[in-house]
DNA sequence: AAGTGGTCTAGACCACAGT
DNA sequence: CTGTGGTCTAGACCACTTT
């Protein structure tokens, strides 16, 4: 792996990606990385560039540093991403050096029953779009999302945009439908993965899973999305960073 | 406010504090800060030093930058609720109309093993305080917290303060020890409640539970707390509200 | 003493936004 | 075009850890 000037990507990002791959393939937790000065010589970049790459990796929780001792690989299962407040599955997985994939298992339009009418704050019988997606990382199934959308707001939503063009749901909401989200409420709990989902996620029946419900509101405070997610507990950790804003 | 070389504090931290005060007193949300080059001249520091200070403020969520336009004051009330407010177990239960109770099951001082030394970023063998607490709501057991603190920072911590006087851990940290938290990283996952905890929480063995790890950093970025929580999935839901800042 | 990460300088050029 | 933040270099010295 070499670092090139002519690429569009900044040097420190190329360096980050290179180190990410090495962490994933060659190193294990608490292994020592080469010193900043060694990395600098090896890739012919300045020390500031090396430090910029390492700073980002530190923020992502992939490495930790000890003054006077060195830079070490963090335990990936303990502290995966801290990613600000990034709650996009795809971006989280990329940040962790894993290859995300999303497969649409179902795309249908149907009348809302009482439960979903209530969740989307529409009338029973109004049409809704149901989108069932399997999220994987490095070919390992991680999460099943069931997303329910009011048809009236997203008529013409194309599965192709999501699956083939790899656009995020929020990007399509904003760019194709002018629906910018203002608030997203998430509720996390633990439960047993249903037998049907367990087969898809390739875990034993009765396995525990992280369950997530999300309700998203647009700028006019209308509900634009209700999603139920079921997640393999051994493959996914939900990270949140709280900042004390009091100065 | 001036920046001085002779102080122990690095220049960029002095600059951070100076700008923090200005944000608090002189600016309001979305106000434009002076450009990096202006700040550089004003305080006679290099641009890298200015950028280091601004990077930290950006990570803290106090400012945001726009390429080509400038640096602006962020809205302080954004993104997830700060700890000590809605995410205090006690306040959350009160908000739900339930009567919270906390019982200290264990309070001990012991040498840190490798795992906890690593988690608290101290040396193996350094003393730590272990605090095990059972949280209940309306007499129903909900959560077991195991909190580990560096003894060097909290020598003299009294269990009485917590149990009898009903003060929160964060209140005691701040008021009795001058340790204000700056960042708290939480990792949520699902798992099976251990047999020992299942007895205490009065659930069947093997029941799923919401597992939480929290690492708290003080203003100097030192770790002041590491907590492991095990929660009854039928009694506790973790809620987060995301707000969209941009637009 | 030697090696590590942490801080700092004084430059330079690039990419983006507004005139 | 000017001014902004973003990236990058080639040095320097400091603070900490281990030998």
mmCIF file of C-alpha atoms in Angstrom, chain A residues 5 28-29 49 51-52 83 86 105 116 148 153-154 172 210 229 233:
data_model
loop_
_atom_site.group_PDB
_atom_site.id
_atom_site.type_symbol
_atom_site.label_atom_id
_atom_site.label_comp_id
_atom_site.label_asym_id
_atom_site.label_seq_id
_atom_site.Cartn_x
_atom_site.Cartn_y
_atom_site.Cartn_z
ATOM 1 C CA UNK A 5 -0.136 12.763 -3.912
ATOM 2 C CA UNK A 28 -4.341 -7.846 17.541
ATOM 3 C CA UNK A 29 -5.439 -5.919 20.610
ATOM 4 C CA UNK A 49 0.382 14.109 8.684
ATOM 5 C CA UNK A 51 -0.322 12.514 13.752
ATOM 6 C CA UNK A 52 -3.428 13.696 11.950
ATOM 7 C CA UNK A 83 -18.074 8.507 15.868
ATOM 8 C CA UNK A 86 -23.154 9.105 13.653
ATOM 9 C CA UNK A 105 -35.588 -8.267 1.402
ATOM 10 C CA UNK A 116 -48.591 1.418 12.266
ATOM 11 C CA UNK A 148 -42.455 1.979 7.582
ATOM 12 C CA UNK A 153 -44.895 11.563 1.456
ATOM 13 C CA UNK A 154 -42.684 9.104 -0.375
ATOM 14 C CA UNK A 172 -32.941 10.006 -0.415
ATOM 15 C CA UNK A 210 -30.385 -5.339 20.615
ATOM 16 C CA UNK A 229 -34.401 -2.993 14.078
ATOM 17 C CA UNK A 233 -25.668 -8.750 19.926
#
